[in-house]
């Protein structure tokens, strides 16, 4: 039988050719692993890294309008570019060193990619661990059949969550400039055999470096939540869509090379399910700038950027599909649909149809793009399902007409991006601290004239669970409509009301989880369901209890909380007469657990906690969704993702 597959690491495939011609991989030796890891590869890598870095540092020194004494601090610079005594008090010195290390990262990534390409060329596609060919090979070695692999892949759910903090100070324009510089480095590397083009690209790269120097790397003022969102949107809209499409195509190539049926993979749509989430605009734990109004604006902005994303890809596909009768038969459904769709969009729709009258599929895509720019009341889409249905109709019509490769290359990416990004780009989580919930609920109980309610935070756990369980079975809310609440209560309920309005108007697809920081006891989770009821974000279930419309997620952070995580969930399920849904999210924190218990102890505590959480959820008939709060530093749980996944408890 096939074990649970290890997810392949995601990677951004840069479209560059192999360093050598592909060789025959049919007679691989048993020492392939030793050959791949031979010192020759490492020696070559370090040689290329140093050579390319020296060239780039010299280009940087020539580009910057600085005193030679400061330029002399640039690593690996030529001696003639370094002169004078270094002024340690110079404000430019730290900026020069920071820029040099940014460039080091870019050169290292470019060289590493080249060496990976060479290894795959000389030793086969599976020579690089963590990529699809390698992972499919490991599945086969474990005895996994194609049928079992398809079944497992359909169950895979990957959900990266983008968080942000007020300390994030790097301007998004700088990130865009870094990407432009990296692309110039790649072009320059590829043009080394052409002296004229190489010199021209080096000059262009120097101009990019000069522009970056004068741009300023950090915000002068503290960034707003909207600044943080703009930074995340850049990746969600400009980077991740291409990554998703390339990952799918990489999987298809590996699947086919492995001897499995590409047709089955596509027909069963067995690609791993991916969606993105964000805390930006919803993380209220210690972030006073995140008000209810900010949450509403961020949700609207995410919807707007999702429409921009789909519109851009629709235009790209339309430009690639000038298919025209009589060279291809256009099915009746498309012809009839074109007229109806154009009329529904008024004069702009009729103009699009007239301009593209001989290219029906191009006209169809341009009409969908026009519809994407409108509000529902103006003829735009009300639900992403409507958009998907029109993409599916185009898919089927091209298949019927025999344009199978066009479907794969141009239409399938549109369908995939609708699955991943829908009309919300990323689902927004809302996080708040359990202590803040307690204080807010105490004010709510006081406003409801409940005797002793002001002492709710100090109630025993037994008393809290008894009260909350009884109240969750009460069909009537505690608060009268229109009642003016104290600040703490209003600050907790107002964003939940924003979420309730979002569900009412746009559905729950753009919303993620209600995360409770510092979950210490089961009542911390029960309370969120009751707060959701007061905000109109809960339904009265058939079991006779109020349940929040969004998943309620505990965040276990300290060593003690991790130790008792299974007991907390067990008591939570008991109070609700069972799990609230078939999937129960549980988040484990790395930063606070490391600070509380130390790096090694916290990692072991997280491992043991996940084992116990999984057992409790399985016993209750629910599937646990592990939410790992890993960040970019070692203290926040950083490290190679596939190593981290291998360290998870066995199923």
XYZ file of C-alpha atoms in Angstrom:
651
model
C 0.000 0.000 0.000
C 1.041 3.555 -0.623
C 1.934 5.655 2.440
C 0.789 9.234 2.772
C 2.779 11.136 0.148
C 5.252 13.797 1.124
C 4.203 17.046 -0.575
C 6.632 18.311 -3.169
C 8.185 21.677 -2.436
C 6.819 24.519 -4.518
C 9.333 26.316 -6.682
C 9.431 29.037 -9.295
C 10.588 27.553 -12.599
C 12.638 30.087 -14.577
C 12.469 29.437 -18.284
C 16.099 28.758 -19.106
C 17.626 25.926 -21.090
C 19.876 23.199 -19.638
C 23.614 23.828 -19.504
C 24.356 20.690 -21.544
C 22.489 18.448 -23.927
C 20.272 15.852 -22.188
C 22.088 12.579 -21.747
C 20.821 9.014 -21.782
C 19.514 8.166 -18.295
C 18.619 4.547 -19.021
C 21.856 3.126 -17.558
C 22.185 4.960 -14.276
C 24.724 3.593 -11.854
C 23.925 2.610 -8.250
C 26.206 5.448 -7.124
C 23.981 8.156 -8.613
C 23.452 9.814 -5.240
C 27.201 9.998 -4.629
C 27.767 11.398 -8.126
C 25.166 14.111 -7.638
C 26.658 15.110 -4.286
C 30.264 14.900 -5.478
C 32.687 17.697 -4.497
C 32.925 18.719 -8.152
C 29.429 20.198 -8.057
C 30.141 22.150 -4.899
C 33.511 23.373 -6.188
C 31.921 24.508 -9.440
C 29.096 26.208 -7.558
C 31.403 28.189 -5.285
C 33.632 29.134 -8.233
C 30.672 30.471 -10.215
C 29.283 32.213 -7.156
C 32.527 34.060 -6.467
C 33.128 34.951 -10.137
C 29.621 36.287 -10.728
C 29.564 38.093 -7.407
C 32.865 39.873 -8.106
C 31.534 41.075 -11.453
C 28.307 42.285 -9.883
C 30.063 44.058 -6.999
C 32.270 45.918 -9.481
C 29.154 46.921 -11.413
C 27.598 48.157 -8.172
C 30.690 50.222 -7.329
C 30.643 51.841 -10.771
C 26.913 52.581 -10.518
C 26.850 54.314 -7.126
C 27.803 58.014 -6.839
C 29.758 57.539 -3.610
C 33.166 58.276 -2.176
C 35.754 55.533 -2.938
C 36.292 55.015 0.780
C 32.663 53.921 1.148
C 32.707 51.859 -2.042
C 35.736 50.053 -0.654
C 33.493 48.379 1.913
C 31.681 46.453 -0.823
C 32.704 42.765 -0.557
C 34.945 41.266 -3.297
C 35.451 44.593 -5.050
C 38.492 45.153 -7.291
C 41.403 46.928 -5.617
C 41.291 49.930 -7.981
C 37.697 50.616 -6.881
C 38.631 50.658 -3.195
C 40.570 53.673 -1.988
C 40.675 55.986 0.987
C 39.994 55.569 4.687
C 36.576 54.209 5.620
C 34.301 56.546 7.569
C 32.356 54.396 10.050
C 29.984 57.289 10.766
C 28.913 57.663 7.150
C 25.127 57.149 6.790
C 25.661 55.545 3.357
C 27.888 52.725 4.673
C 25.130 50.505 6.143
C 22.995 51.022 3.035
C 25.864 49.925 0.772
C 26.430 46.753 2.790
C 22.702 45.990 2.895
C 22.453 46.328 -0.879
C 25.537 44.145 -1.365
C 24.000 41.330 0.676
C 20.715 41.606 -1.249
C 22.702 41.120 -4.457
C 24.565 38.183 -2.924
C 21.218 36.431 -2.396
C 20.240 37.039 -6.027
C 23.526 35.716 -7.411
C 23.362 32.683 -5.127
C 19.844 31.855 -6.316
C 20.794 32.230 -9.977
C 23.896 30.035 -9.632
C 21.965 27.422 -7.646
C 19.311 27.256 -10.349
C 21.954 26.734 -13.015
C 23.542 23.894 -11.061
C 20.156 22.254 -10.475
C 19.511 22.395 -14.218
C 22.893 20.811 -14.867
C 22.266 18.024 -12.349
C 18.903 17.238 -13.927
C 20.461 17.249 -17.395
C 23.282 14.896 -16.441
C 21.485 12.612 -13.968
C 17.810 12.796 -14.914
C 14.767 14.827 -13.784
C 14.640 13.104 -10.384
C 18.136 14.189 -9.405
C 16.947 17.228 -7.427
C 15.167 16.342 -4.194
C 11.894 18.046 -3.368
C 10.731 18.521 -6.973
C 7.918 16.559 -8.595
C 10.038 13.962 -10.488
C 11.941 13.103 -7.312
C 8.777 12.854 -5.214
C 6.922 10.668 -7.727
C 9.940 8.377 -7.804
C 9.829 8.062 -4.014
C 6.123 7.216 -4.170
C 6.812 4.403 -6.625
C 9.665 3.101 -4.478
C 7.204 2.932 -1.577
C 4.876 0.769 -3.679
C 2.354 3.470 -4.562
C 0.320 2.787 -7.697
C -1.024 5.421 -10.080
C -4.552 4.869 -8.745
C -3.418 5.428 -5.161
C -1.394 8.492 -6.148
C -4.445 10.045 -7.816
C -6.500 9.381 -4.695
C -3.892 10.971 -2.432
C -3.324 13.993 -4.662
C -7.032 14.793 -4.669
C -6.883 15.057 -0.868
C -3.895 17.399 -0.682
C -4.776 20.902 0.548
C -2.104 23.600 0.700
C -2.922 27.022 2.117
C -0.065 29.517 2.527
C -1.050 32.385 4.824
C 0.504 35.825 4.386
C 0.867 37.715 7.648
C 2.302 41.157 8.269
C 3.372 43.209 11.243
C 3.772 46.953 11.864
C 7.552 46.406 11.857
C 7.546 45.521 8.124
C 9.216 48.598 6.684
C 10.475 47.626 3.222
C 8.697 49.532 0.472
C 6.927 47.446 -2.202
C 8.612 49.508 -4.935
C 11.935 48.166 -3.660
C 10.729 44.571 -3.974
C 9.681 45.271 -7.555
C 13.108 46.772 -8.260
C 14.802 43.712 -6.728
C 12.876 41.491 -9.144
C 13.889 43.667 -12.103
C 17.547 43.459 -11.024
C 17.344 39.688 -10.685
C 15.957 39.379 -14.215
C 18.828 41.544 -15.488
C 21.331 39.289 -13.711
C 19.792 36.231 -15.389
C 19.895 37.918 -18.811
C 23.483 39.028 -18.284
C 24.508 35.514 -17.299
C 22.884 34.065 -20.434
C 24.619 36.623 -22.699
C 28.220 35.990 -21.618
C 29.204 34.584 -25.014
C 28.050 37.762 -26.803
C 30.370 40.649 -25.803
C 28.210 43.452 -27.216
C 24.961 42.227 -25.659
C 26.757 41.425 -22.412
C 28.153 44.966 -22.218
C 24.727 46.455 -22.960
C 23.060 44.362 -20.252
C 25.754 45.297 -17.737
C 25.067 48.971 -18.459
C 21.327 48.393 -18.034
C 21.955 46.551 -14.762
C 24.060 49.461 -13.490
C 21.155 51.809 -14.239
C 18.791 49.574 -12.237
C 21.229 49.602 -9.304
C 21.524 53.385 -9.462
C 17.720 53.714 -9.504
C 17.456 51.406 -6.483
C 20.034 53.468 -4.586
C 18.017 56.646 -5.060
C 14.670 54.957 -4.329
C 15.116 54.495 -0.588
C 14.601 51.043 0.851
C 12.353 51.641 3.847
C 9.291 53.697 4.720
C 10.116 57.048 6.273
C 6.857 56.870 8.212
C 5.261 53.875 9.863
C 3.435 51.865 7.173
C -0.343 51.638 7.323
C -2.332 48.428 7.030
C -3.080 49.426 3.433
C 0.700 49.597 2.795
C 1.067 46.090 4.202
C -1.766 44.835 2.011
C -0.252 46.423 -1.074
C 2.962 44.539 -0.394
C 1.093 41.216 -0.130
C -1.079 41.941 -3.172
C 2.040 42.254 -5.297
C 2.824 38.577 -4.653
C -0.790 37.424 -4.791
C -1.502 39.127 -8.106
C 1.863 39.289 -9.875
C 3.843 36.263 -8.667
C 1.705 33.445 -7.288
C -0.620 32.985 -10.314
C 2.354 32.173 -12.545
C 3.768 29.899 -9.845
C 0.505 27.940 -9.603
C 0.314 27.439 -13.376
C 3.982 26.454 -13.630
C 3.651 24.019 -10.748
C 0.756 22.309 -12.517
C 2.741 22.041 -15.737
C 5.758 20.741 -13.867
C 3.569 18.082 -12.247
C 2.134 17.130 -15.640
C 5.605 16.725 -17.161
C 6.808 14.633 -14.214
C 3.616 12.554 -14.238
C 4.006 11.782 -17.936
C 7.740 11.036 -17.624
C 6.867 8.636 -14.828
C 4.760 6.600 -17.243
C 1.418 7.523 -15.715
C -1.627 8.734 -17.632
C -1.656 12.496 -18.140
C -5.205 12.217 -19.471
C -6.413 10.734 -16.173
C -4.643 13.413 -14.138
C -6.432 16.117 -16.124
C -9.830 14.450 -16.387
C -9.956 13.717 -12.654
C -8.532 17.170 -11.843
C -6.258 15.513 -9.296
C -3.973 18.508 -8.876
C -3.296 19.468 -5.246
C -5.798 22.056 -4.024
C -4.186 25.414 -3.322
C -5.610 28.589 -1.879
C -4.073 31.618 -0.220
C -5.063 33.391 2.967
C -3.941 36.546 4.715
C -4.018 38.152 8.148
C -3.547 41.651 6.750
C -6.644 43.648 7.604
C -7.863 40.978 10.023
C -5.106 40.528 12.614
C -6.347 42.565 15.571
C -4.160 40.979 18.242
C -1.957 43.854 19.402
C -2.594 45.821 16.208
C -4.747 48.884 17.040
C -4.602 50.145 13.448
C -6.815 47.253 12.304
C -10.275 48.696 12.836
C -13.554 47.364 11.473
C -13.417 50.008 8.745
C -9.911 48.880 7.748
C -11.108 45.269 7.566
C -13.971 46.266 5.262
C -11.657 48.298 3.006
C -9.125 45.475 2.774
C -11.817 42.959 1.815
C -13.036 45.293 -0.930
C -9.491 45.892 -2.163
C -8.778 42.161 -2.345
C -11.916 41.678 -4.459
C -10.823 44.468 -6.787
C -7.364 42.980 -7.257
C -8.884 39.546 -7.923
C -10.895 41.062 -10.791
C -7.707 42.674 -12.125
C -5.891 39.332 -11.968
C -8.592 37.473 -13.903
C -8.956 40.313 -16.402
C -5.249 40.222 -17.186
C -5.229 36.469 -17.789
C -8.419 36.685 -19.876
C -6.769 39.248 -22.136
C -3.652 37.090 -22.424
C -5.731 34.071 -23.436
C -7.845 36.119 -25.866
C -4.744 37.374 -27.662
C -3.627 33.755 -28.091
C -6.926 32.480 -29.538
C -7.697 34.162 -32.892
C -9.298 30.894 -34.071
C -11.720 31.649 -36.896
C -14.283 29.712 -38.955
C -14.250 28.196 -41.555
C -10.860 26.870 -40.434
C -12.526 25.551 -37.286
C -16.164 24.779 -36.493
C -17.711 26.965 -33.808
C -20.346 25.030 -31.785
C -23.859 26.419 -31.653
C -23.694 26.980 -27.862
C -20.864 29.492 -28.257
C -22.521 31.315 -31.161
C -25.786 31.680 -29.247
C -23.986 32.568 -26.033
C -21.978 35.318 -27.732
C -25.082 37.192 -28.826
C -26.755 36.867 -25.442
C -23.621 37.866 -23.521
C -22.918 40.869 -25.752
C -26.491 42.148 -25.397
C -26.358 41.826 -21.611
C -23.331 44.159 -21.581
C -24.941 46.838 -23.745
C -22.975 48.999 -26.172
C -19.509 47.895 -24.934
C -20.525 44.265 -25.421
C -21.868 44.862 -28.913
C -18.682 46.761 -29.816
C -16.494 43.870 -28.627
C -18.547 41.394 -30.644
C -18.331 43.565 -33.763
C -14.548 44.009 -33.473
C -14.012 40.254 -33.071
C -16.823 38.910 -35.249
C -14.550 36.472 -37.127
C -12.871 35.151 -33.929
C -15.671 33.812 -31.684
C -13.506 32.461 -28.848
C -11.476 35.660 -28.666
C -14.743 37.630 -28.556
C -15.999 35.342 -25.780
C -12.951 35.999 -23.614
C -13.031 39.754 -24.185
C -16.717 39.780 -23.208
C -15.890 37.887 -20.005
C -13.170 40.455 -19.324
C -15.650 43.301 -19.776
C -18.072 41.549 -17.447
C -15.283 41.108 -14.881
C -14.872 44.894 -14.588
C -18.510 45.488 -13.588
C -20.485 45.314 -10.382
C -23.271 42.702 -10.207
C -25.949 45.386 -10.470
C -24.329 46.638 -13.704
C -24.261 43.238 -15.390
C -21.111 41.942 -13.717
C -20.568 38.647 -11.965
C -22.372 37.985 -8.724
C -20.599 34.715 -7.951
C -17.376 33.098 -9.108
C -19.392 29.997 -10.012
C -21.003 31.958 -12.867
C -17.572 32.855 -14.233
C -16.441 29.249 -13.937
C -19.520 28.026 -15.830
C -18.684 30.321 -18.760
C -15.063 29.139 -18.753
C -16.269 25.528 -18.723
C -18.510 26.226 -21.713
C -15.526 27.568 -23.621
C -13.448 24.562 -22.558
C -16.079 22.132 -23.840
C -16.607 24.018 -27.110
C -12.892 24.017 -27.961
C -12.668 20.329 -27.106
C -15.624 19.666 -29.385
C -13.935 21.666 -32.159
C -10.752 19.605 -31.778
C -8.487 22.351 -30.361
C -7.261 20.186 -27.477
C -3.841 21.795 -27.066
C -5.411 25.253 -26.999
C -7.597 24.107 -24.116
C -4.578 22.885 -22.155
C -2.389 25.905 -22.830
C -4.847 28.801 -22.673
C -8.141 27.797 -21.007
C -7.017 25.405 -18.287
C -4.924 28.148 -16.553
C -8.024 30.383 -16.389
C -9.996 27.594 -14.733
C -7.175 26.834 -12.318
C -6.813 30.477 -11.271
C -10.561 30.670 -10.661
C -10.217 27.660 -8.333
C -7.276 29.139 -6.447
C -8.047 32.868 -6.282
C -11.801 32.998 -6.978
C -13.180 36.548 -6.602
C -11.398 37.301 -3.328
C -7.689 36.736 -4.169
C -6.975 35.534 -0.613
C -9.234 34.545 2.273
C -8.962 36.872 5.260
C -8.462 35.416 8.736
C -9.453 37.428 11.802
C -7.329 36.989 14.919
C -7.868 38.288 18.438
C -6.458 37.470 21.862
C -8.526 35.368 24.274
C -7.999 37.939 27.056
C -9.465 40.681 24.838
C -12.494 38.482 24.149
C -12.962 37.969 27.897
C -12.867 41.691 28.643
C -15.260 42.480 25.802
C -17.719 39.795 26.889
C -17.654 41.102 30.453
C -18.840 44.463 29.086
C -21.510 42.694 27.013
C -22.809 40.894 30.116
C -22.880 44.189 31.987
C -24.787 45.813 29.112
C -27.245 42.898 29.280
C -27.658 43.576 33.040
C -26.374 40.131 34.049
C -25.389 40.170 37.709
C -21.695 39.407 38.212
C -21.013 39.610 34.484
C -18.198 42.096 34.988
C -16.213 39.289 36.658
C -16.474 36.909 33.684
C -12.674 36.796 33.062
C -12.147 35.427 36.584
C -14.925 32.813 36.497
C -13.835 29.215 36.919
C -13.597 27.141 33.751
C -16.479 24.947 34.910
C -18.733 27.978 35.419
C -17.712 29.506 32.096
C -18.433 26.337 30.112
C -21.798 25.838 31.849
C -22.910 29.402 31.142
C -21.656 29.496 27.539
C -23.126 26.076 26.699
C -26.541 27.103 28.004
C -26.403 30.443 26.215
C -25.453 28.790 22.915
C -28.732 26.853 23.136
C -30.720 30.034 23.696
C -32.221 31.176 20.364
C -32.354 34.800 21.543
C -29.257 37.053 21.622
C -28.097 38.769 24.788
C -28.071 42.277 23.331
C -30.976 44.321 22.081
C -30.633 45.621 18.530
C -29.106 49.110 18.330
C -27.691 49.035 21.861
C -24.614 51.265 22.219
C -21.770 49.246 23.737
C -18.613 50.231 25.618
C -15.427 50.507 23.570
C -13.940 47.065 24.253
C -17.142 45.229 23.408
C -17.703 47.317 20.288
C -14.103 46.823 19.132
C -14.586 43.044 19.260
C -18.091 42.871 17.761
C -17.708 45.505 15.017
C -15.242 43.515 12.856
C -17.410 40.412 13.278
C -20.345 42.452 11.960
C -18.207 43.395 8.951
C -17.618 39.691 8.321
C -21.338 38.974 8.678
C -22.071 41.635 6.058
C -19.393 40.148 3.787
C -21.003 36.702 4.043
C -24.420 38.186 3.286
C -23.260 40.106 0.208
C -20.443 37.999 -1.235
C -20.540 34.616 0.489
C -17.945 33.127 2.823
C -15.336 32.270 0.162
C -13.267 35.377 0.900
C -13.161 34.703 4.639
C -10.922 32.294 6.487
C -10.843 31.477 10.186
C -11.566 33.133 13.525
C -8.267 32.589 15.322
C -7.994 32.821 19.108
C -4.500 33.770 20.274
C -3.370 32.362 23.613
C -6.039 29.671 23.751
C -5.763 28.401 27.318
C -9.062 26.553 27.835
C -12.110 25.253 25.979
C -14.253 28.225 26.999
C -11.958 30.518 24.972
C -13.273 28.777 21.848
C -16.910 28.501 22.945
C -16.969 32.232 23.607
C -16.184 33.009 19.952
C -19.354 31.208 18.838
C -21.370 33.357 21.229
C -19.688 36.576 20.092
C -20.429 35.539 16.497
C -24.092 35.120 17.439
C -24.250 38.653 18.831
C -22.688 39.975 15.594
C -24.972 38.038 13.230
C -22.154 35.718 12.152
C -23.654 32.464 13.469
C -26.381 30.003 12.523
C -28.701 28.105 14.840
C -27.816 24.521 13.942
C -30.092 21.508 13.697
C -28.469 20.304 16.932
C -30.061 23.258 18.723
C -26.879 25.302 19.196
C -25.428 28.463 17.739
C -22.365 27.833 15.583
C -20.132 30.470 14.018
C -20.310 30.557 10.212
C -16.500 30.506 10.050
C -14.092 27.973 11.588
C -12.997 28.799 15.138
C -9.289 28.054 15.443
C -7.278 27.704 18.648
C -3.734 29.055 18.609
C -1.554 27.110 21.046
C 1.576 29.138 21.736
C 3.200 28.492 25.106
C 4.752 25.221 26.186
C 1.964 24.694 28.723
C -0.769 25.346 26.138
C 0.822 22.855 23.740
C 0.935 20.244 26.499
C -2.800 20.612 27.187
C -3.943 21.198 23.589
C -5.630 17.804 23.251
C -7.529 18.228 26.530
C -8.710 21.693 25.480
C -10.072 20.370 22.187
C -11.636 17.356 23.886
C -13.540 19.613 26.312
C -14.488 21.933 23.450
C -16.004 19.072 21.435
C -17.839 17.792 24.513
C -19.428 21.189 25.172
C -20.656 21.362 21.561
C -21.858 17.740 21.538
C -19.234 16.972 18.907
C -16.898 18.815 16.533
C -18.501 21.894 14.943
C -17.413 20.761 11.450
C -15.808 17.855 9.620
C -12.478 19.721 9.639
C -11.102 21.273 12.819
C -8.226 23.750 12.338
C -5.587 23.962 15.053
C -2.736 26.457 14.920
C 0.588 26.004 16.667
C 2.816 29.003 17.267
C 6.584 28.930 16.942
C 7.734 32.374 18.051
C 6.031 32.453 21.452
C 6.627 28.766 22.127
C 10.346 29.252 21.421
C 10.480 32.233 23.766
C 8.512 30.370 26.426
C 10.162 26.936 26.331
C 13.287 27.268 24.191
C 13.838 26.194 20.579
C 14.396 22.462 21.088
C 11.759 21.991 23.798
C 9.156 23.941 21.831
C 9.782 21.955 18.643
C 9.356 18.711 20.552
C 6.284 20.132 22.281
C 4.724 21.040 18.928
C 5.458 17.567 17.569
C 3.861 15.853 20.567
C 0.914 18.275 20.597
C 0.118 17.527 16.948
C 0.139 13.802 17.663
C -2.364 14.236 20.494
C -4.510 16.770 18.601
C -4.734 14.388 15.636
C -5.801 11.543 17.922
C -8.511 13.632 19.623
C -9.946 14.838 16.309
C -9.907 11.346 14.819
C -11.703 9.958 17.870
C -14.357 12.684 17.571
C -14.877 11.996 13.855
C -13.171 15.147 12.612
C -10.052 15.746 10.523
C -7.460 18.105 11.940
C -6.113 20.888 9.745
C -2.663 21.764 11.069
C -1.947 25.476 10.836
C 1.752 26.127 11.398
C 2.673 29.657 12.422
C 6.152 29.521 10.925
C 8.018 32.715 10.093
C 11.204 33.778 8.361
C 13.715 33.365 11.199
C 14.888 30.326 13.153
C 13.099 31.705 16.208
C 9.872 31.650 14.217
C 10.335 28.114 12.937
C 12.082 28.811 9.632
C 13.817 26.138 7.600
C 13.422 24.096 4.395
C 9.715 23.361 4.057
C 10.069 19.750 2.921
C 12.330 18.965 5.900
C 9.725 20.503 8.157
C 6.910 18.432 6.624
C 8.891 15.230 7.093
C 9.148 16.017 10.811
C 5.367 15.954 11.244
C 3.820 13.092 13.226
C 2.927 10.046 11.110
C -0.727 9.726 10.128
